[in-house]
XYZ file of C-alpha atoms in Angstrom:
101
model
C -40.845 31.860 -110.780
C -39.644 33.449 -107.542
C -40.269 30.157 -105.789
C -38.057 28.268 -108.258
C -35.334 30.889 -107.812
C -35.609 30.622 -104.036
C -35.542 26.820 -104.295
C -32.318 26.944 -106.336
C -30.694 29.385 -103.908
C -31.764 27.176 -101.000
C -30.318 24.124 -102.772
C -27.016 25.939 -103.386
C -26.851 26.950 -99.739
C -27.617 23.392 -98.638
C -24.790 22.048 -100.801
C -22.320 24.662 -99.530
C -23.404 24.040 -95.932
C -22.942 20.285 -96.386
C -19.506 20.624 -97.996
C -18.361 23.174 -95.433
C -19.625 21.171 -92.470
C -16.105 19.934 -92.122
C -13.083 22.178 -91.729
C -11.039 22.188 -94.920
C -7.294 22.615 -94.604
C -7.083 25.956 -96.371
C -10.403 27.400 -97.506
C -14.093 26.421 -97.497
C -16.019 26.083 -100.724
C -17.197 29.646 -101.375
C -19.481 29.070 -104.343
C -20.557 26.613 -106.979
C -19.064 28.307 -110.028
C -16.399 26.390 -111.942
C -13.738 28.827 -110.731
C -14.847 28.579 -107.092
C -14.820 24.781 -107.247
C -11.416 24.695 -108.963
C -10.017 27.070 -106.332
C -11.415 24.937 -103.477
C -9.975 21.779 -105.021
C -6.592 23.374 -105.642
C -6.134 25.144 -102.306
C -7.255 22.128 -100.283
C -5.197 19.726 -102.402
C -8.264 17.620 -103.191
C -7.902 15.070 -105.958
C -9.943 16.527 -108.829
C -11.096 13.000 -109.646
C -12.132 12.174 -106.078
C -15.747 11.300 -105.354
C -16.354 14.516 -103.379
C -14.901 16.711 -106.137
C -16.985 14.938 -108.759
C -20.135 15.201 -106.620
C -19.682 18.938 -106.114
C -18.922 19.499 -109.793
C -21.908 17.426 -110.835
C -24.364 19.157 -108.527
C -23.094 22.572 -109.650
C -23.806 21.570 -113.252
C -27.290 20.423 -112.307
C -28.030 23.699 -110.529
C -26.814 25.582 -113.596
C -29.147 23.451 -115.698
C -32.102 24.356 -113.462
C -31.235 28.041 -113.660
C -31.408 27.861 -117.438
C -34.580 25.754 -117.473
C -36.571 27.789 -114.977
C -39.282 28.418 -117.537
C -39.739 24.660 -117.883
C -39.955 23.932 -114.178
C -42.728 21.407 -114.553
C -40.979 19.294 -117.175
C -40.022 15.730 -116.313
C -36.374 16.579 -116.945
C -36.533 19.527 -114.542
C -38.108 17.376 -111.828
C -35.529 14.642 -112.393
C -32.642 17.090 -112.008
C -34.201 18.516 -108.827
C -34.313 14.997 -107.401
C -30.708 14.372 -108.452
C -29.583 17.544 -106.646
C -31.183 16.351 -103.421
C -29.551 12.936 -103.841
C -26.193 14.576 -104.548
C -26.473 16.678 -101.394
C -27.189 13.502 -99.386
C -24.233 11.771 -101.090
C -21.963 14.670 -100.087
C -23.184 14.445 -96.507
C -22.585 10.668 -96.452
C -19.171 11.055 -98.115
C -18.129 13.568 -95.473
C -19.659 11.340 -92.757
C -22.067 14.017 -91.567
C -25.547 13.524 -90.128
C -28.302 14.111 -92.702
C -30.627 16.859 -91.478
């Protein structure tokens, strides 16, 4: 269980690091809560329907899903969502034209 928690925290950090690899005009993304994402979108004048905004919102929802399904970590659905989070992180990196590390 601690490993799944650590994996989710590591995934959140990876997403934040990817998003904040570029300098945003006003404020970096400080978290993956709905309010943090809305604040980042608003302050940086990002189109809420842009691909990057939708990617960040989507991955935040997936991480929330994993947090609530931690007891079912071996389910097919859990594994699928984990894979989708990794893909979303890579999509964010590509969208921001960053090297994938």
